[in-house]
Amino acid sequence: MPAEAKVDASSARQEQRPESRPDSPPLTQRQEARRRRILHASAQLASRGGFDAVQMREVAESSQVALGTLYRYFPSKIHLLVATMQDQLEHMHGTLRKKPPTGETAAERVAETLMRAFRALQREPHLADAMVRALTFADRSVSPEVDQVSHQTTAIILDAMGLEHPTPEQLSAVRVIEHTWHSALITWLSGRASIAQVKIDIETVCRLIDLTAPGDAK
Amino acid sequence: MPAEAKVDASSARQEQRPESRPDSPPLTQRQEARRRRILHASAQLASRGGFDAVQMREVAESSQVALGTLYRYFPSKIHLLVATMQDQLEHMHGTLRKKPPTGETAAERVAETLMRAFRALQREPHLADAMVRALTFADRSVSPEVDQVSHQTTAIILDAMGLEHPTPEQLSAVRVIEHTWHSALITWLSGRASIAQVKIDIETVCRLIDLTAPGDAK
DNA sequence: CGGTAATCTAGAACAAGTTACAGACTTGAT
DNA sequence: ATCAAGTCTGTAACTTGTTCTAGATTACCG
């Protein structure tokens, strides 16, 4: 019934899905390529002018795809930008993993990691703007995707803490840290808080970790 | 030069501005009335269908004002909804002031106050949706207004803490509490967190206060 | 009063997200 | 090779936020 061969081990040998995405319908190579072109175009346009510069017609044109196809892959601009964020987060997680934070306490390590991520975002403030605005503007129809971003963020923070089996209290602290992280990003992006202020906020919230794990971990 | 008499003490005697808004150009009674009609229509439409239901043409029609006039009063939908939020916050602050929280510690009082506010929002989830989405989606052009909302929120929290002269550490804690408050609201509104979860997050972050003020206050 | 400048109104026009549709293309199965 | 079904393309239409314009109103000032 389908079209554009779902890649299996037959003719064109290629792994089903290079990424670890648990997609329902596996994509063909060409579809995977389209998807990547779209995400690339999205990130590129976002890097220029932020949220407003990511215009669906332009994304379609840049990625050599018809508008209807773009909407088949990403049912809305918000979906597209949240997917772009997932993509960037994977990069980021990989990068962060390579150089683990060096702080003594878990709180220090988390703050260090988040500030490192923050510095990465500073290098592409427009892109950060587009992704974060999309994330917070997302409504219920994007919940699964936003949740995945959230889980990825949680994973990064837990990595930094160096915990295998966090307690419920610690998970609560992580949730609050994520809240603070997102909201602080927004205030910075909209020019209502300085970078120094963001740093203070992150360090402040990270103290919550010490509250739940007075000893330490790892 | 102007039209529609800027109300002064001359002919039509009426106080300049019933509210405490530090507006640059004082408004006439009719202008004040228009402004109120617009805000009322905005809140009413928002209460129905949330952010999407607040359509500028509908707001204009509901408030008996031409579209161009609406845009003169509120230069964008975001401005309008943020102003609506300011309006609602004033109400809320007044209401909360009447029954101060009863908790022992500052942390308890703040958590109690925020949960009370949260329950108020639950009664009009669509309105909450519209206001919060607007708040987090606002770009730099709305910064002054968003800042005012933030200040109002800070005032509410400081009220609950019962502090006259908060220390810098305490102000940092308050900032983080606000971050958490906003972000937790978003996750609740988009259906990614339960009410219970929001409660936990708020209680968790409020512990930060105990960290900065081990004794107490008031 | 009468003049004049700002405001308001009604409605068209424009922009970008989204949807709809007809026809061409690709694929897997027969 | 051919068929059926799903996919992609190109394009127009629709929706809603925003801007623009011409003319009617309103308010201040002399």
Coordinates of C-alpha atoms (C1' of nucleotides) in Angstrom, one line a residue:
Chain A
M1 CA 0.0 0.0 0.0
P2 CA 2.7 2.5 0.8
A3 CA 4.9 4.5 -1.5
E4 CA 8.6 5.4 -1.3
A5 CA 9.9 2.1 -0.1
K6 CA 10.1 1.8 3.7
V7 CA 13.7 0.9 3.8
D8 CA 14.3 -2.7 4.9
A9 CA 17.2 -5.0 4.5
S10 CA 16.3 -5.8 0.9
S11 CA 17.3 -3.7 -2.1
A12 CA 18.8 -0.5 -0.6
R13 CA 20.6 -1.7 2.5
Q14 CA 20.5 1.0 5.1
E15 CA 19.7 0.9 8.8
Q16 CA 16.0 1.5 9.5
R17 CA 16.5 4.6 11.6
P18 CA 19.9 6.1 12.2
E19 CA 18.5 8.0 15.2
S20 CA 17.0 6.5 18.2
R21 CA 13.6 8.0 17.5
P22 CA 10.8 5.6 18.3
D23 CA 8.7 6.7 15.3
S24 CA 5.6 4.7 14.5
P25 CA 6.1 4.5 10.7
P26 CA 9.7 3.9 9.7
L27 CA 10.9 6.4 7.1
T28 CA 12.6 5.7 3.8
Q29 CA 16.0 7.3 3.1
R30 CA 14.5 10.0 1.0
Q31 CA 12.0 10.7 3.6
E32 CA 14.6 10.8 6.3
A33 CA 16.6 13.1 4.0
R34 CA 13.6 15.4 3.5
R35 CA 13.1 15.5 7.2
R36 CA 16.7 16.5 7.8
R37 CA 16.5 19.2 5.1
I38 CA 13.5 20.6 6.7
L39 CA 15.0 20.7 10.2
H40 CA 18.2 22.2 8.8
A41 CA 16.3 24.9 7.0
S42 CA 14.3 25.6 10.1
A43 CA 17.3 26.0 12.3
Q44 CA 19.0 28.1 9.6
L45 CA 16.1 30.5 9.3
A46 CA 15.7 30.6 13.0
S47 CA 19.3 31.5 13.5
R48 CA 18.8 34.5 11.4
G49 CA 15.6 36.2 12.5
G50 CA 14.3 34.0 15.3
F51 CA 10.7 32.9 15.6
D52 CA 9.2 35.3 13.0
A53 CA 11.8 34.5 10.4
V54 CA 10.8 30.8 10.4
Q55 CA 8.1 31.2 7.8
M56 CA 6.5 28.0 6.6
R57 CA 6.7 29.0 2.9
E58 CA 10.3 29.8 3.3
V59 CA 11.1 26.6 5.1
A60 CA 9.4 24.7 2.4
E61 CA 11.3 26.4 -0.3
S62 CA 14.7 26.2 1.5
S63 CA 14.3 22.5 2.0
Q64 CA 13.1 21.8 -1.5
V65 CA 9.8 20.5 -0.4
A66 CA 6.2 21.5 -1.2
L67 CA 4.3 23.3 1.5
G68 CA 1.8 20.5 1.8
T69 CA 4.7 18.1 2.4
L70 CA 6.1 20.3 5.1
Y71 CA 2.8 20.2 6.9
R72 CA 2.7 16.4 6.5
Y73 CA 6.0 16.1 8.3
F74 CA 5.3 18.8 10.9
P75 CA 1.6 19.6 11.4
S76 CA 2.3 23.2 12.5
K77 CA 5.0 25.7 12.9
I78 CA 5.2 25.0 16.6
H79 CA 5.6 21.3 15.9
L80 CA 8.4 22.1 13.6
L81 CA 10.2 24.3 16.0
V82 CA 9.8 21.9 18.9
A83 CA 11.2 19.2 16.7
T84 CA 14.1 21.5 15.9
M85 CA 14.7 21.9 19.5
Q86 CA 14.7 18.1 20.1
D87 CA 17.3 17.9 17.4
Q88 CA 19.5 20.6 18.9
L89 CA 19.1 19.1 22.3
E90 CA 20.5 15.8 21.2
H91 CA 23.5 17.6 19.8
M92 CA 23.9 19.4 23.1
H93 CA 23.5 16.4 25.2
G94 CA 26.2 14.6 23.2
T95 CA 28.5 17.6 23.5
L96 CA 27.9 18.0 27.2
R97 CA 28.5 14.3 27.8
K98 CA 32.0 14.6 26.4
K99 CA 33.2 17.0 29.1
P100 CA 31.5 16.2 32.3
P101 CA 31.2 19.0 34.8
T102 CA 33.9 19.2 37.4
G103 CA 32.1 20.7 40.5
E104 CA 32.4 19.2 43.9
T105 CA 28.7 19.0 44.8
A106 CA 25.8 17.9 42.6
A107 CA 24.4 21.4 42.8
E108 CA 27.6 22.9 41.4
R109 CA 27.8 20.4 38.6
V110 CA 24.2 21.0 37.6
A111 CA 24.7 24.8 37.6
E112 CA 27.9 24.4 35.7
T113 CA 26.2 22.2 33.1
L114 CA 23.3 24.5 32.7
M115 CA 25.5 27.6 32.3
R116 CA 27.5 25.7 29.7
A117 CA 24.2 25.0 27.8
F118 CA 23.3 28.6 28.3
R119 CA 26.5 29.8 26.8
A120 CA 25.8 27.6 23.8
L121 CA 22.4 29.2 23.3
Q122 CA 24.0 32.7 23.6
R123 CA 25.9 31.9 20.4
E124 CA 22.7 31.6 18.5
P125 CA 20.3 33.8 20.4
H126 CA 17.8 34.0 17.5
L127 CA 17.7 30.2 17.3
A128 CA 17.2 30.0 21.0
D129 CA 14.4 32.5 20.8
A130 CA 12.5 30.6 18.1
M131 CA 12.9 27.3 20.0
V132 CA 12.0 28.5 23.4
R133 CA 9.1 30.6 22.3
A134 CA 7.7 27.6 20.4
L135 CA 8.2 25.4 23.4
T136 CA 6.2 27.7 25.8
F137 CA 3.6 28.6 23.3
A138 CA 2.8 24.9 22.4
D139 CA -0.7 23.8 23.3
R140 CA -2.0 20.4 24.1
S141 CA -1.6 19.1 20.5
V142 CA 2.1 19.3 20.9
S143 CA 2.3 17.8 24.4
P144 CA 4.0 14.5 23.4
E145 CA 6.8 16.4 21.6
V146 CA 7.2 18.9 24.4
D147 CA 7.3 16.1 26.9
Q148 CA 10.1 14.5 25.0
V149 CA 12.1 17.8 25.2
S150 CA 11.4 17.9 28.9
H151 CA 12.6 14.3 29.4
Q152 CA 15.8 15.1 27.4
T153 CA 16.4 18.1 29.6
T154 CA 15.8 16.0 32.7
A155 CA 18.3 13.4 31.5
I156 CA 20.9 16.1 31.0
I157 CA 20.4 17.4 34.5
L158 CA 20.4 13.9 36.1
D159 CA 23.6 13.2 34.1
A160 CA 25.2 16.3 35.7
M161 CA 24.1 15.2 39.1
G162 CA 25.6 11.8 38.5
L163 CA 22.7 9.9 40.1
E164 CA 21.6 6.5 39.2
H165 CA 18.5 6.3 41.3
P166 CA 17.2 9.7 42.3
T167 CA 14.8 10.0 45.2
P168 CA 11.4 11.5 44.7
E169 CA 12.6 14.7 46.5
Q170 CA 15.5 14.9 44.1
L171 CA 13.2 14.5 41.1
S172 CA 11.1 17.3 42.5
A173 CA 14.1 19.5 42.7
V174 CA 15.0 18.7 39.1
R175 CA 11.5 19.6 38.0
V176 CA 11.9 23.0 39.7
I177 CA 15.3 23.5 38.2
E178 CA 13.8 22.9 34.8
H179 CA 11.0 25.3 35.4
T180 CA 13.6 27.9 36.4
W181 CA 15.7 27.1 33.5
H182 CA 12.9 27.6 31.0
S183 CA 11.5 30.7 32.6
A184 CA 14.9 32.3 33.1
L185 CA 15.7 31.7 29.4
I186 CA 12.5 33.5 28.5
T187 CA 13.2 36.5 30.6
W188 CA 16.7 36.7 29.1
L189 CA 15.5 36.3 25.5
S190 CA 12.9 39.0 25.9
G191 CA 15.5 41.3 27.3
R192 CA 14.1 41.5 30.8
A193 CA 17.0 39.9 32.6
S194 CA 20.7 40.0 32.1
I195 CA 23.0 37.1 31.7
A196 CA 24.4 37.7 35.2
Q197 CA 20.8 37.5 36.5
V198 CA 20.2 34.2 34.8
K199 CA 23.4 32.9 36.3
I200 CA 22.3 33.9 39.8
D201 CA 18.8 32.4 39.3
I202 CA 20.3 29.1 38.2
E203 CA 22.7 29.0 41.0
T204 CA 20.0 29.9 43.5
V205 CA 17.7 27.1 42.3
C206 CA 20.5 24.6 42.2
R207 CA 20.9 25.0 46.0
L208 CA 17.7 23.0 46.2
I209 CA 19.7 19.9 45.4
D210 CA 21.8 20.3 48.4
L211 CA 18.6 20.4 50.4
T212 CA 17.7 17.0 49.2
A213 CA 21.1 15.4 49.0
P214 CA 23.2 16.9 51.8
G215 CA 25.9 14.3 51.4
D216 CA 26.5 13.9 47.7
A217 CA 26.4 11.4 45.0
K218 CA 28.3 9.8 42.1
Chain B
M1 CA -4.6 70.0 19.9
P2 CA -6.2 66.9 21.4
A3 CA -9.7 65.6 21.0
E4 CA -12.0 64.0 23.5
A5 CA -11.3 66.2 26.5
K6 CA -8.5 65.1 28.7
V7 CA -10.5 65.2 31.8
D8 CA -9.2 67.9 34.2
A9 CA -10.8 69.7 37.0
S10 CA -12.6 72.2 34.7
S11 CA -15.9 71.4 33.0
A12 CA -16.5 67.7 33.6
R13 CA -15.3 67.1 37.1
Q14 CA -13.9 63.6 37.5
E15 CA -10.7 62.3 39.0
Q16 CA -7.9 62.1 36.4
R17 CA -7.4 58.4 36.7
P18 CA -9.3 56.2 39.0
E19 CA -6.6 53.5 38.8
S20 CA -3.1 54.0 39.9
R21 CA -1.8 53.6 36.4
P22 CA 1.1 55.9 35.7
D23 CA 0.0 56.5 32.1
S24 CA 1.6 59.2 30.1
P25 CA -1.4 60.7 28.6
P26 CA -4.4 60.9 30.9
L27 CA -7.6 59.5 29.5
T28 CA -11.0 61.0 29.2
Q29 CA -14.0 59.3 30.8
R30 CA -15.1 57.9 27.5
Q31 CA -11.6 56.7 26.7
E32 CA -11.4 55.1 30.1
A33 CA -14.8 53.5 29.4
R34 CA -13.6 52.2 26.1
R35 CA -10.5 50.8 27.6
R36 CA -12.6 49.0 30.2
R37 CA -15.0 47.7 27.6
I38 CA -12.1 46.3 25.7
L39 CA -10.5 44.6 28.6
H40 CA -13.9 43.2 29.7
A41 CA -14.5 41.8 26.2
S42 CA -11.1 40.4 26.1
A43 CA -11.5 38.6 29.4
Q44 CA -14.9 37.4 28.4
L45 CA -13.8 35.9 25.1
A46 CA -10.7 34.4 26.8
S47 CA -12.8 32.8 29.4
R48 CA -14.6 30.9 26.7
G49 CA -12.1 29.6 24.3
G50 CA -8.7 30.7 25.6
F51 CA -6.0 32.4 23.6
D52 CA -7.4 31.5 20.2
A53 CA -10.9 32.7 21.0
V54 CA -9.6 36.2 21.6
Q55 CA -9.9 37.4 18.1
M56 CA -9.2 41.1 17.5
R57 CA -12.2 41.6 15.3
E58 CA -14.4 40.0 17.9
V59 CA -13.0 42.0 20.7
A60 CA -13.5 45.1 18.7
E61 CA -17.1 44.2 18.0
S62 CA -17.9 43.1 21.5
S63 CA -16.5 46.2 23.0
Q64 CA -18.2 48.5 20.4
V65 CA -15.1 49.9 19.1
A66 CA -13.5 50.0 15.7
L67 CA -10.7 47.7 14.9
G68 CA -8.3 50.6 14.4
T69 CA -9.3 52.0 17.8
L70 CA -8.6 48.7 19.5
Y71 CA -5.1 48.7 18.0
R72 CA -4.6 52.3 19.2
Y73 CA -5.3 51.2 22.7
F74 CA -3.5 47.9 22.5
P75 CA -0.9 47.7 19.8
S76 CA -1.1 43.9 19.5
K77 CA -3.1 40.9 20.7
I78 CA -0.3 40.2 23.1
H79 CA -0.4 43.7 24.5
L80 CA -4.1 43.3 25.0
L81 CA -3.8 40.0 26.8
V82 CA -1.0 41.1 29.0
A83 CA -3.0 44.2 29.9
T84 CA -5.9 41.8 30.7
M85 CA -3.6 39.9 33.0
Q86 CA -2.5 43.1 34.8
D87 CA -6.1 43.9 35.3
Q88 CA -6.9 40.4 36.7
L89 CA -3.8 40.5 38.9
E90 CA -4.9 43.7 40.5
H91 CA -8.2 42.0 41.4
M92 CA -6.3 39.0 42.7
H93 CA -3.9 41.0 44.8
G94 CA -6.8 42.8 46.4
T95 CA -8.6 39.6 47.1
L96 CA -5.5 37.9 48.6
R97 CA -4.8 40.9 50.7
K98 CA -8.1 40.5 52.5
K99 CA -7.3 37.0 53.8
P100 CA -3.6 36.8 54.6
P101 CA -2.1 33.4 54.6
T102 CA -2.0 31.6 58.0
G103 CA 1.2 29.5 57.7
E104 CA 3.9 29.5 60.3
T105 CA 6.9 29.9 58.2
A106 CA 7.3 32.3 55.3
A107 CA 7.7 29.3 52.9
E108 CA 4.3 28.0 54.0
R109 CA 2.6 31.3 53.6
V110 CA 4.0 31.8 50.1
A111 CA 3.0 28.3 49.1
E112 CA -0.4 28.8 50.5
T113 CA -0.9 32.1 48.7
L114 CA 0.3 30.8 45.4
M115 CA -2.0 27.7 45.7
R116 CA -4.8 30.0 46.5
A117 CA -4.1 32.0 43.3
F118 CA -3.8 28.8 41.4
R119 CA -7.2 27.7 42.5
A120 CA -8.6 31.0 41.3
L121 CA -7.0 30.3 37.9
Q122 CA -8.5 26.9 37.8
R123 CA -11.9 28.4 37.9
E124 CA -11.2 30.1 34.6
P125 CA -8.7 27.8 32.9
H126 CA -9.3 29.3 29.5
L127 CA -8.7 32.8 30.7
A128 CA -5.6 31.6 32.5
D129 CA -4.5 29.9 29.3
A130 CA -4.9 33.1 27.2
M131 CA -3.1 35.3 29.7
V132 CA -0.2 33.0 30.5
R133 CA 0.4 32.1 26.8
A134 CA 0.5 35.8 26.0
L135 CA 2.9 36.5 28.8
T136 CA 5.4 33.9 27.8
F137 CA 5.1 34.6 24.1
A138 CA 5.6 38.3 24.5
D139 CA 8.7 39.7 22.8
R140 CA 10.8 42.7 23.6
S141 CA 8.1 45.2 22.4
V142 CA 6.0 44.1 25.4
S143 CA 8.7 44.1 28.0
P144 CA 7.5 47.1 30.0
E145 CA 4.1 45.6 30.4
V146 CA 5.4 42.1 31.2
D147 CA 7.7 43.7 33.7
Q148 CA 4.8 45.3 35.4
V149 CA 3.1 42.0 35.7
S150 CA 6.3 40.5 37.1
H151 CA 6.5 43.3 39.7
Q152 CA 2.9 42.8 40.7
T153 CA 3.6 39.1 41.2
T154 CA 6.7 39.9 43.2
A155 CA 4.6 42.2 45.4
I156 CA 2.1 39.4 46.1
I157 CA 4.9 37.0 47.1
L158 CA 6.6 39.5 49.3
D159 CA 3.3 40.3 50.9
A160 CA 2.9 36.7 51.7
M161 CA 6.3 36.5 53.2
G162 CA 5.6 39.5 55.3
L163 CA 8.9 41.1 54.7
E164 CA 9.7 44.8 54.7
H165 CA 13.3 44.7 53.6
P166 CA 14.1 41.5 51.9
T167 CA 17.8 40.6 51.5
P168 CA 19.3 40.0 48.1
E169 CA 19.2 36.3 48.7
Q170 CA 15.6 36.4 49.5
L171 CA 14.9 38.4 46.4
S172 CA 16.7 35.7 44.4
A173 CA 14.6 33.1 46.0
V174 CA 11.5 35.1 45.0
R175 CA 12.7 35.3 41.4
V176 CA 13.1 31.6 41.3
I177 CA 9.7 31.1 42.8
E178 CA 8.2 33.3 40.1
H179 CA 10.0 31.3 37.4
T180 CA 8.6 28.1 38.9
W181 CA 5.2 29.5 39.2
H182 CA 5.0 30.6 35.6
S183 CA 6.5 27.5 34.2
A184 CA 4.4 25.2 36.4
L185 CA 1.4 27.0 35.2
I186 CA 2.3 26.4 31.6
T187 CA 2.9 22.7 32.1
W188 CA -0.5 22.5 33.8
L189 CA -2.3 24.5 31.1
S190 CA -0.9 22.4 28.4
G191 CA -2.0 19.2 30.2
R192 CA 1.5 17.9 30.9
A193 CA 1.3 18.2 34.7
S194 CA -1.5 17.5 37.2
I195 CA -2.7 19.9 39.8
A196 CA -1.1 17.8 42.4
Q197 CA 2.2 18.0 40.6
V198 CA 2.0 21.8 40.5
K199 CA 1.4 21.8 44.2
I200 CA 4.4 19.7 44.8
D201 CA 6.6 21.9 42.6
I202 CA 5.4 25.1 44.4
E203 CA 6.0 23.6 47.8
T204 CA 9.4 22.4 46.7
V205 CA 10.6 25.7 45.4
C206 CA 9.2 27.5 48.5
R207 CA 11.7 25.6 50.6
L208 CA 14.3 27.9 49.1
I209 CA 12.9 30.6 51.4
D210 CA 13.7 28.6 54.5
L211 CA 17.2 28.4 53.1
T212 CA 17.6 32.2 53.1
A213 CA 15.6 33.0 56.2
P214 CA 16.0 30.2 58.7
G215 CA 14.5 32.1 61.5
D216 CA 11.4 33.8 60.1
A217 CA 9.8 37.2 59.7
K218 CA 6.7 39.3 60.2
Chain C
dC1 C1' -19.7 80.0 18.1
dG2 C1' -15.8 78.5 14.7
dG3 C1' -11.4 76.4 13.7
dT4 C1' -8.4 72.9 14.1
dA5 C1' -6.1 68.9 15.6
dA6 C1' -6.5 64.6 17.5
dT7 C1' -9.6 60.5 17.8
dC8 C1' -12.9 57.3 16.1
dT9 C1' -15.3 54.5 12.5
dA10 C1' -15.9 51.5 8.6
dG11 C1' -13.9 48.9 5.5
dA12 C1' -10.3 47.5 2.3
dA13 C1' -5.8 45.6 2.0
dC14 C1' -1.8 42.9 3.3
dA15 C1' 0.9 39.0 5.7
dA16 C1' 1.7 34.5 7.2
dG17 C1' -0.1 30.1 9.1
dT18 C1' -3.1 26.6 7.5
dT19 C1' -6.1 23.9 4.5
dA20 C1' -7.7 22.0 0.1
dC21 C1' -7.2 19.9 -4.3
dA22 C1' -5.8 18.1 -8.8
dG23 C1' -2.4 15.9 -11.0
dA24 C1' 2.4 13.7 -11.2
dC25 C1' 5.5 10.4 -9.0
dT26 C1' 7.1 6.3 -6.2
dT27 C1' 6.6 2.0 -4.3
dG28 C1' 5.3 -2.7 -3.2
dA29 C1' 2.7 -6.4 -4.9
dT30 C1' 0.8 -9.2 -8.4
Chain D
dA1 C1' 5.4 -4.8 -16.6
dT2 C1' 1.3 -3.2 -14.4
dC3 C1' -1.9 -1.8 -10.9
dA4 C1' -3.4 0.3 -6.5
dA5 C1' -2.4 3.1 -2.9
dG6 C1' 0.2 6.3 -0.6
dT7 C1' 3.3 10.5 -1.2
dC8 C1' 4.8 14.7 -3.3
dT9 C1' 4.2 19.0 -5.9
dG10 C1' 2.2 23.4 -7.2
dT11 C1' -1.2 26.4 -6.4
dA12 C1' -5.2 28.7 -4.8
dA13 C1' -8.1 29.6 -1.0
dC14 C1' -9.2 30.6 3.7
dT15 C1' -8.3 32.6 8.5
dT16 C1' -6.8 35.9 11.6
dG17 C1' -3.4 39.4 13.1
dT18 C1' -2.0 43.8 11.5
dT19 C1' -1.8 48.1 8.7
dC20 C1' -3.8 51.7 6.0
dT21 C1' -7.1 55.2 4.4
dA22 C1' -10.9 58.5 3.9
dG23 C1' -14.2 60.6 6.1
dA24 C1' -17.1 61.6 10.3
dT25 C1' -16.7 63.0 15.4
dT26 C1' -15.1 65.1 19.4
dA27 C1' -12.8 68.3 22.2
dC28 C1' -9.9 72.2 23.2
dC29 C1' -9.0 77.1 22.3
dG30 C1' -9.7 81.6 21.1

